[in-house]
């Protein structure tokens, strides 16, 4: 990838895509193309074919997906499996057909079996049953990985796949129903503080363990691997450290400055008991995350108060 290579970032308005655009800018890449949903509906094959034939990008970062937190996944299974399968099929096939030189696909740590040994290694893919709350999304992401591997084997298409852990950062979705845990808790504690509430409720038991990576770290890993890795093997991207949801909630409560109690609502799902990635493959390639969790959460809270709190 050269400074003037033509690069398409699919999903540039989302948490991950917007971070990839910023990371490419910081690294000096200036020839970046993007498309809004209105300009190119990625679930429509003809739209994707026309868009790629017209613009002929050399490199594609595939950050477009139907995403959401545990409740959204659990309650909208048809949208999660259909939209993701359609987007992946269209982009991977049409990128190959239009002559893209290299393609980067983003999966998720939820592709691993619910009870995979921890930390989860890349080899654990397809070794056991999935977590039921997000199996629709996970199946679609596994299909995307397999498409990349199949197009590499049959056509020599240089498609690589990264598996990010749970992500957070600016420009996330802060909707209380469909968001992931970090933006959900930022918003909940912010509103509880504003109302002077005595307590705020957190879903589940607080015992599940998750690993959190700043999206700017993920984006830098994407640029790094686009430049330095080609292969069929998937690559985990994370910090290699996890924490309980209770510990996360306490950290976010401190950052937001809410001084009420945290109450756990065990009628809500916990999801997978633990999701921690083994990142030794990535480390061996020479990449490490740079951002501190507490600082990253504080930055995300500042983004929320500046951009989203008033619209919440
Ligand atoms: P997951 O990693 O796919 O389970 O994604 P989430 O980020 O949605 O949830 C992570 C964990 O945080 C789960 O155990 C949730 O039950 C817990 N959690 C606690 N409160 C919330 C909340 O308000 N929203 C979400 N999405 N998760 C929450």
Short mmCIF file of N, CA, C and O in Angstrom, two decimals, residues 74-171:
data_model
loop_
_atom_site.label_atom_id
_atom_site.label_comp_id
_atom_site.label_asym_id
_atom_site.label_seq_id
_atom_site.Cartn_x
_atom_site.Cartn_y
_atom_site.Cartn_z
N UNK A 74 -30.00 -10.47 19.99
CA UNK A 74 -30.90 -11.52 20.46
C UNK A 74 -32.31 -11.33 19.93
O UNK A 74 -33.06 -12.30 19.76
N UNK A 75 -32.70 -10.08 19.65
CA UNK A 75 -34.09 -9.81 19.29
C UNK A 75 -34.30 -9.53 17.80
O UNK A 75 -35.44 -9.50 17.34
N UNK A 76 -33.21 -9.31 17.03
CA UNK A 76 -33.37 -9.04 15.59
C UNK A 76 -32.52 -10.01 14.77
O UNK A 76 -31.70 -9.61 13.94
N UNK A 77 -32.68 -11.34 15.02
CA UNK A 77 -31.79 -12.32 14.39
C UNK A 77 -31.84 -12.31 12.86
O UNK A 77 -30.81 -12.50 12.21
N UNK A 78 -33.01 -12.06 12.29
CA UNK A 78 -33.12 -12.09 10.82
C UNK A 78 -32.27 -10.99 10.19
O UNK A 78 -31.52 -11.22 9.24
N UNK A 79 -32.38 -9.77 10.75
CA UNK A 79 -31.58 -8.66 10.21
C UNK A 79 -30.09 -8.94 10.35
O UNK A 79 -29.30 -8.64 9.45
N UNK A 80 -29.70 -9.50 11.50
CA UNK A 80 -28.26 -9.70 11.73
C UNK A 80 -27.69 -10.76 10.79
O UNK A 80 -26.58 -10.59 10.29
N UNK A 81 -28.43 -11.81 10.54
CA UNK A 81 -27.85 -12.83 9.65
C UNK A 81 -27.99 -12.42 8.18
O UNK A 81 -27.03 -12.51 7.41
N UNK A 82 -29.13 -11.90 7.80
CA UNK A 82 -29.34 -11.59 6.38
C UNK A 82 -28.47 -10.42 5.92
O UNK A 82 -27.79 -10.51 4.90
N UNK A 83 -28.51 -9.32 6.64
CA UNK A 83 -27.77 -8.15 6.17
C UNK A 83 -26.27 -8.42 6.13
O UNK A 83 -25.59 -8.04 5.17
N UNK A 84 -25.76 -9.10 7.15
CA UNK A 84 -24.32 -9.35 7.15
C UNK A 84 -23.92 -10.33 6.05
O UNK A 84 -22.90 -10.12 5.37
N UNK A 85 -24.71 -11.37 5.83
CA UNK A 85 -24.38 -12.30 4.74
C UNK A 85 -24.42 -11.58 3.39
O UNK A 85 -23.55 -11.77 2.54
N UNK A 86 -25.43 -10.74 3.20
CA UNK A 86 -25.56 -10.04 1.92
C UNK A 86 -24.39 -9.09 1.70
O UNK A 86 -23.76 -9.08 0.63
N UNK A 87 -24.08 -8.29 2.71
CA UNK A 87 -22.99 -7.30 2.58
C UNK A 87 -21.67 -8.02 2.27
O UNK A 87 -20.92 -7.65 1.37
N UNK A 88 -21.41 -9.09 3.02
CA UNK A 88 -20.12 -9.80 2.84
C UNK A 88 -20.05 -10.45 1.45
O UNK A 88 -19.03 -10.35 0.77
N UNK A 89 -21.12 -11.13 1.07
CA UNK A 89 -21.11 -11.79 -0.24
C UNK A 89 -20.86 -10.77 -1.34
O UNK A 89 -20.04 -10.98 -2.24
N UNK A 90 -21.58 -9.65 -1.27
CA UNK A 90 -21.45 -8.64 -2.33
C UNK A 90 -20.05 -8.05 -2.35
O UNK A 90 -19.41 -7.96 -3.40
N UNK A 91 -19.56 -7.63 -1.20
CA UNK A 91 -18.28 -6.91 -1.21
C UNK A 91 -17.12 -7.85 -1.53
O UNK A 91 -16.24 -7.50 -2.31
N UNK A 92 -17.10 -9.03 -0.93
CA UNK A 92 -15.95 -9.91 -1.17
C UNK A 92 -15.92 -10.33 -2.65
O UNK A 92 -14.90 -10.23 -3.32
N UNK A 93 -17.07 -10.74 -3.15
CA UNK A 93 -17.10 -11.19 -4.55
C UNK A 93 -16.79 -10.04 -5.52
O UNK A 93 -15.95 -10.19 -6.42
N UNK A 94 -17.44 -8.91 -5.32
CA UNK A 94 -17.25 -7.81 -6.28
C UNK A 94 -15.87 -7.17 -6.15
O UNK A 94 -15.32 -6.67 -7.12
N UNK A 95 -15.29 -7.19 -4.95
CA UNK A 95 -13.93 -6.67 -4.80
C UNK A 95 -12.97 -7.55 -5.60
O UNK A 95 -12.11 -7.05 -6.35
N UNK A 96 -13.12 -8.87 -5.45
CA UNK A 96 -12.27 -9.77 -6.24
C UNK A 96 -12.51 -9.54 -7.74
O UNK A 96 -11.56 -9.37 -8.52
N UNK A 97 -13.78 -9.50 -8.14
CA UNK A 97 -14.11 -9.39 -9.56
C UNK A 97 -13.62 -8.07 -10.17
O UNK A 97 -13.28 -8.03 -11.36
N UNK A 98 -13.57 -7.01 -9.36
CA UNK A 98 -13.17 -5.71 -9.92
C UNK A 98 -11.66 -5.52 -9.86
O UNK A 98 -11.16 -4.44 -10.21
N UNK A 99 -10.93 -6.50 -9.36
CA UNK A 99 -9.46 -6.42 -9.39
C UNK A 99 -8.82 -5.78 -8.18
O UNK A 99 -7.67 -5.30 -8.28
N UNK A 100 -9.52 -5.75 -7.05
CA UNK A 100 -8.91 -5.21 -5.82
C UNK A 100 -7.65 -6.01 -5.49
O UNK A 100 -7.64 -7.23 -5.59
N UNK A 101 -6.57 -5.31 -5.12
CA UNK A 101 -5.28 -5.99 -4.85
C UNK A 101 -5.27 -6.68 -3.50
O UNK A 101 -4.65 -7.74 -3.34
N UNK A 102 -5.88 -6.01 -2.51
CA UNK A 102 -5.86 -6.61 -1.17
C UNK A 102 -7.10 -6.18 -0.42
O UNK A 102 -7.54 -5.03 -0.53
N UNK A 103 -7.62 -7.11 0.38
CA UNK A 103 -8.91 -6.92 1.04
C UNK A 103 -8.77 -7.29 2.50
O UNK A 103 -8.20 -8.34 2.83
N UNK A 104 -9.30 -6.44 3.38
CA UNK A 104 -9.23 -6.74 4.82
C UNK A 104 -10.65 -6.89 5.36
O UNK A 104 -11.47 -5.97 5.25
N UNK A 105 -10.92 -8.06 5.92
CA UNK A 105 -12.24 -8.37 6.48
C UNK A 105 -12.17 -8.33 8.00
O UNK A 105 -11.21 -8.81 8.60
N UNK A 106 -13.22 -7.77 8.60
CA UNK A 106 -13.28 -7.72 10.06
C UNK A 106 -14.33 -8.67 10.59
O UNK A 106 -15.51 -8.54 10.26
N UNK A 107 -13.91 -9.62 11.38
CA UNK A 107 -14.83 -10.54 12.05
C UNK A 107 -15.13 -10.03 13.44
O UNK A 107 -15.32 -8.83 13.65
N UNK A 108 -15.15 -10.95 14.40
CA UNK A 108 -15.49 -10.58 15.78
C UNK A 108 -15.07 -11.74 16.69
O UNK A 108 -15.05 -12.90 16.25
N UNK A 109 -14.80 -11.42 17.95
CA UNK A 109 -14.43 -12.51 18.88
C UNK A 109 -15.62 -13.42 19.18
O UNK A 109 -15.43 -14.51 19.72
N UNK A 110 -16.84 -13.01 18.80
CA UNK A 110 -18.00 -13.88 19.07
C UNK A 110 -18.08 -15.06 18.10
O UNK A 110 -18.95 -15.91 18.23
N UNK A 111 -17.15 -15.15 17.14
CA UNK A 111 -17.12 -16.32 16.26
C UNK A 111 -16.63 -17.56 16.98
O UNK A 111 -16.80 -18.67 16.49
N UNK A 112 -15.98 -17.38 18.13
CA UNK A 112 -15.42 -18.54 18.84
C UNK A 112 -16.49 -19.23 19.66
O UNK A 112 -17.48 -18.60 20.06
N UNK A 113 -16.32 -20.53 19.93
CA UNK A 113 -17.32 -21.26 20.73
C UNK A 113 -17.56 -20.59 22.08
O UNK A 113 -16.64 -20.01 22.68
N UNK A 114 -18.80 -20.69 22.55
CA UNK A 114 -19.19 -20.09 23.83
C UNK A 114 -18.25 -20.50 24.96
O UNK A 114 -17.89 -19.69 25.79
N UNK A 115 -17.89 -21.76 24.97
CA UNK A 115 -17.05 -22.25 26.07
C UNK A 115 -15.63 -22.57 25.59
O UNK A 115 -14.99 -23.51 26.07
N UNK A 116 -15.15 -21.78 24.67
CA UNK A 116 -13.77 -21.98 24.18
C UNK A 116 -12.81 -21.79 25.35
O UNK A 116 -13.05 -20.98 26.23
N UNK A 117 -11.69 -22.54 25.35
CA UNK A 117 -10.67 -22.30 26.38
C UNK A 117 -10.20 -20.84 26.30
O UNK A 117 -10.17 -20.27 25.21
N UNK A 118 -9.86 -20.26 27.45
CA UNK A 118 -9.42 -18.86 27.50
C UNK A 118 -7.93 -18.80 27.80
O UNK A 118 -7.47 -19.59 28.62
N UNK A 119 -7.19 -17.89 27.23
CA UNK A 119 -7.60 -16.99 26.14
C UNK A 119 -7.82 -17.77 24.84
O UNK A 119 -7.22 -18.82 24.65
N UNK A 120 -8.68 -17.21 23.98
CA UNK A 120 -9.11 -17.93 22.78
C UNK A 120 -8.09 -17.76 21.65
O UNK A 120 -7.74 -16.65 21.29
N UNK A 121 -7.66 -18.89 21.15
CA UNK A 121 -6.71 -18.87 20.04
C UNK A 121 -7.45 -19.00 18.72
O UNK A 121 -8.55 -19.55 18.66
N UNK A 122 -6.81 -18.57 17.65
CA UNK A 122 -7.41 -18.61 16.32
C UNK A 122 -7.85 -20.04 15.96
O UNK A 122 -8.85 -20.24 15.27
N UNK A 123 -7.12 -21.03 16.45
CA UNK A 123 -7.44 -22.43 16.13
C UNK A 123 -8.76 -22.90 16.75
O UNK A 123 -9.26 -23.95 16.39
N UNK A 124 -9.31 -22.11 17.68
CA UNK A 124 -10.56 -22.54 18.33
C UNK A 124 -11.79 -22.33 17.46
O UNK A 124 -12.88 -22.77 17.83
N UNK A 125 -11.63 -21.66 16.34
CA UNK A 125 -12.77 -21.44 15.44
C UNK A 125 -13.38 -22.79 15.03
O UNK A 125 -12.65 -23.72 14.66
N UNK A 126 -14.71 -22.88 15.13
CA UNK A 126 -15.46 -24.07 14.70
C UNK A 126 -15.10 -25.34 15.48
O UNK A 126 -15.11 -26.45 14.92
N UNK A 127 -14.80 -25.17 16.76
CA UNK A 127 -14.52 -26.35 17.59
C UNK A 127 -15.63 -26.61 18.61
O UNK A 127 -15.51 -27.53 19.42
N UNK A 128 -16.72 -25.80 18.60
CA UNK A 128 -17.79 -26.04 19.57
C UNK A 128 -18.97 -25.12 19.31
O UNK A 128 -18.89 -24.23 18.46
N UNK A 129 -20.09 -25.33 20.06
CA UNK A 129 -21.29 -24.52 19.85
C UNK A 129 -21.07 -23.05 20.20
O UNK A 129 -20.30 -22.71 21.08
N UNK A 130 -21.82 -22.17 19.50
CA UNK A 130 -21.70 -20.72 19.69
C UNK A 130 -22.59 -20.25 20.85
O UNK A 130 -23.51 -20.96 21.26
N UNK A 131 -22.33 -19.03 21.32
CA UNK A 131 -23.21 -18.37 22.29
C UNK A 131 -24.53 -18.04 21.58
O UNK A 131 -24.53 -17.48 20.48
N UNK A 132 -25.65 -18.41 22.23
CA UNK A 132 -26.93 -18.31 21.51
C UNK A 132 -27.38 -16.87 21.29
O UNK A 132 -28.07 -16.59 20.31
N UNK A 133 -27.00 -15.91 22.16
CA UNK A 133 -27.50 -14.54 21.98
C UNK A 133 -26.96 -13.88 20.72
O UNK A 133 -27.56 -12.93 20.22
N UNK A 134 -25.80 -14.35 20.22
CA UNK A 134 -25.29 -13.68 19.01
C UNK A 134 -24.88 -14.65 17.92
O UNK A 134 -24.07 -14.32 17.07
N UNK A 135 -25.50 -15.84 17.90
CA UNK A 135 -25.06 -16.83 16.92
C UNK A 135 -25.38 -16.41 15.49
O UNK A 135 -24.69 -16.80 14.55
N UNK A 136 -26.40 -15.59 15.30
CA UNK A 136 -26.79 -15.16 13.94
C UNK A 136 -25.70 -14.30 13.33
O UNK A 136 -25.28 -14.50 12.18
N UNK A 137 -25.24 -13.35 14.13
CA UNK A 137 -24.14 -12.48 13.72
C UNK A 137 -22.86 -13.31 13.55
O UNK A 137 -22.13 -13.15 12.57
N UNK A 138 -22.61 -14.20 14.50
CA UNK A 138 -21.38 -15.00 14.47
C UNK A 138 -21.34 -15.89 13.23
O UNK A 138 -20.30 -16.01 12.57
N UNK A 139 -22.47 -16.51 12.89
CA UNK A 139 -22.51 -17.38 11.70
C UNK A 139 -22.20 -16.57 10.44
O UNK A 139 -21.45 -17.01 9.56
N UNK A 140 -22.77 -15.37 10.37
CA UNK A 140 -22.49 -14.52 9.20
C UNK A 140 -21.00 -14.15 9.15
O UNK A 140 -20.38 -14.16 8.07
N UNK A 141 -20.41 -13.84 10.30
CA UNK A 141 -18.99 -13.47 10.32
C UNK A 141 -18.11 -14.68 9.97
O UNK A 141 -17.09 -14.53 9.28
N UNK A 142 -18.51 -15.86 10.44
CA UNK A 142 -17.74 -17.07 10.08
C UNK A 142 -17.83 -17.29 8.57
O UNK A 142 -16.84 -17.64 7.91
N UNK A 143 -19.01 -17.05 8.00
CA UNK A 143 -19.16 -17.18 6.54
C UNK A 143 -18.22 -16.21 5.81
O UNK A 143 -17.62 -16.56 4.79
N UNK A 144 -18.09 -15.00 6.34
CA UNK A 144 -17.19 -14.01 5.74
C UNK A 144 -15.74 -14.48 5.78
O UNK A 144 -15.00 -14.36 4.79
N UNK A 145 -15.33 -15.03 6.91
CA UNK A 145 -13.96 -15.57 7.03
C UNK A 145 -13.75 -16.66 5.99
O UNK A 145 -12.74 -16.69 5.28
N UNK A 146 -14.73 -17.56 5.91
CA UNK A 146 -14.60 -18.69 4.99
C UNK A 146 -14.59 -18.23 3.53
O UNK A 146 -13.91 -18.81 2.68
N UNK A 147 -15.36 -17.18 3.24
CA UNK A 147 -15.32 -16.64 1.86
C UNK A 147 -13.94 -16.11 1.55
O UNK A 147 -13.40 -16.33 0.45
N UNK A 148 -13.35 -15.37 2.48
CA UNK A 148 -12.01 -14.83 2.24
C UNK A 148 -11.03 -15.98 2.00
O UNK A 148 -10.19 -15.91 1.08
N UNK A 149 -11.13 -17.02 2.81
CA UNK A 149 -10.20 -18.16 2.65
C UNK A 149 -10.45 -18.87 1.32
O UNK A 149 -9.51 -19.26 0.62
N UNK A 150 -11.74 -19.02 0.95
CA UNK A 150 -12.07 -19.72 -0.29
C UNK A 150 -11.60 -18.94 -1.52
O UNK A 150 -11.04 -19.51 -2.47
N UNK A 151 -11.79 -17.61 -1.50
CA UNK A 151 -11.36 -16.79 -2.64
C UNK A 151 -9.84 -16.75 -2.73
O UNK A 151 -9.27 -16.66 -3.81
N UNK A 152 -9.16 -16.83 -1.59
CA UNK A 152 -7.69 -16.91 -1.62
C UNK A 152 -7.26 -18.24 -2.25
O UNK A 152 -6.42 -18.28 -3.14
N UNK A 153 -7.90 -19.35 -1.80
CA UNK A 153 -7.50 -20.68 -2.30
C UNK A 153 -7.80 -20.85 -3.77
O UNK A 153 -6.96 -21.31 -4.54
N UNK A 154 -9.02 -20.49 -4.17
CA UNK A 154 -9.41 -20.78 -5.56
C UNK A 154 -8.91 -19.74 -6.55
O UNK A 154 -8.52 -20.09 -7.67
N UNK A 155 -8.92 -18.45 -6.13
CA UNK A 155 -8.60 -17.38 -7.09
C UNK A 155 -7.31 -16.63 -6.77
O UNK A 155 -6.96 -15.69 -7.48
N UNK A 156 -6.68 -16.97 -5.64
CA UNK A 156 -5.47 -16.23 -5.26
C UNK A 156 -5.77 -14.81 -4.80
O UNK A 156 -4.90 -13.93 -4.86
N UNK A 157 -6.99 -14.56 -4.32
CA UNK A 157 -7.38 -13.21 -3.88
C UNK A 157 -6.75 -12.95 -2.51
O UNK A 157 -6.94 -13.73 -1.57
N UNK A 158 -6.02 -11.84 -2.38
CA UNK A 158 -5.31 -11.55 -1.14
C UNK A 158 -6.27 -10.92 -0.12
O UNK A 158 -6.29 -9.71 0.08
N UNK A 159 -7.07 -11.78 0.50
CA UNK A 159 -8.04 -11.33 1.51
C UNK A 159 -7.59 -11.83 2.88
O UNK A 159 -7.35 -13.03 3.05
N UNK A 160 -7.47 -10.91 3.83
CA UNK A 160 -7.08 -11.29 5.19
C UNK A 160 -8.23 -10.99 6.15
O UNK A 160 -9.07 -10.12 5.88
N UNK A 161 -8.27 -11.72 7.27
CA UNK A 161 -9.37 -11.57 8.23
C UNK A 161 -8.84 -11.32 9.64
O UNK A 161 -8.00 -12.09 10.13
N UNK A 162 -9.36 -10.27 10.28
CA UNK A 162 -8.98 -9.92 11.65
C UNK A 162 -10.16 -10.16 12.57
O UNK A 162 -11.30 -9.88 12.19
N UNK A 163 -9.89 -10.61 13.78
CA UNK A 163 -10.96 -10.82 14.77
C UNK A 163 -10.77 -9.87 15.93
O UNK A 163 -9.99 -10.13 16.86
N UNK A 164 -11.46 -8.72 15.90
CA UNK A 164 -11.32 -7.79 17.02
C UNK A 164 -12.09 -8.25 18.25
O UNK A 164 -13.15 -8.86 18.13
N UNK A 165 -11.59 -7.91 19.41
CA UNK A 165 -12.32 -8.12 20.65
C UNK A 165 -13.38 -7.03 20.81
O UNK A 165 -13.63 -6.27 19.87
N UNK A 166 -14.03 -6.91 21.98
CA UNK A 166 -15.04 -5.86 22.19
C UNK A 166 -14.37 -4.49 22.06
O UNK A 166 -13.34 -4.24 22.67
N UNK A 167 -15.00 -3.63 21.27
CA UNK A 167 -14.40 -2.33 20.94
C UNK A 167 -15.16 -1.20 21.62
O UNK A 167 -16.34 -1.33 21.92
N UNK A 168 -14.47 -0.07 21.82
CA UNK A 168 -15.15 1.12 22.33
C UNK A 168 -14.42 2.33 21.76
O UNK A 168 -13.29 2.19 21.27
N UNK A 169 -15.03 3.50 21.86
CA UNK A 169 -14.35 4.72 21.42
C UNK A 169 -15.34 5.74 20.92
O UNK A 169 -16.55 5.52 20.96
N UNK A 170 -14.81 6.87 20.44
CA UNK A 170 -15.67 7.93 19.92
C UNK A 170 -16.51 7.45 18.74
O UNK A 170 -16.12 6.51 18.05
N UNK A 171 -17.63 8.09 18.51
CA UNK A 171 -18.52 7.80 17.37
C UNK A 171 -19.23 6.46 17.51
O UNK A 171 -19.71 5.90 16.53
#
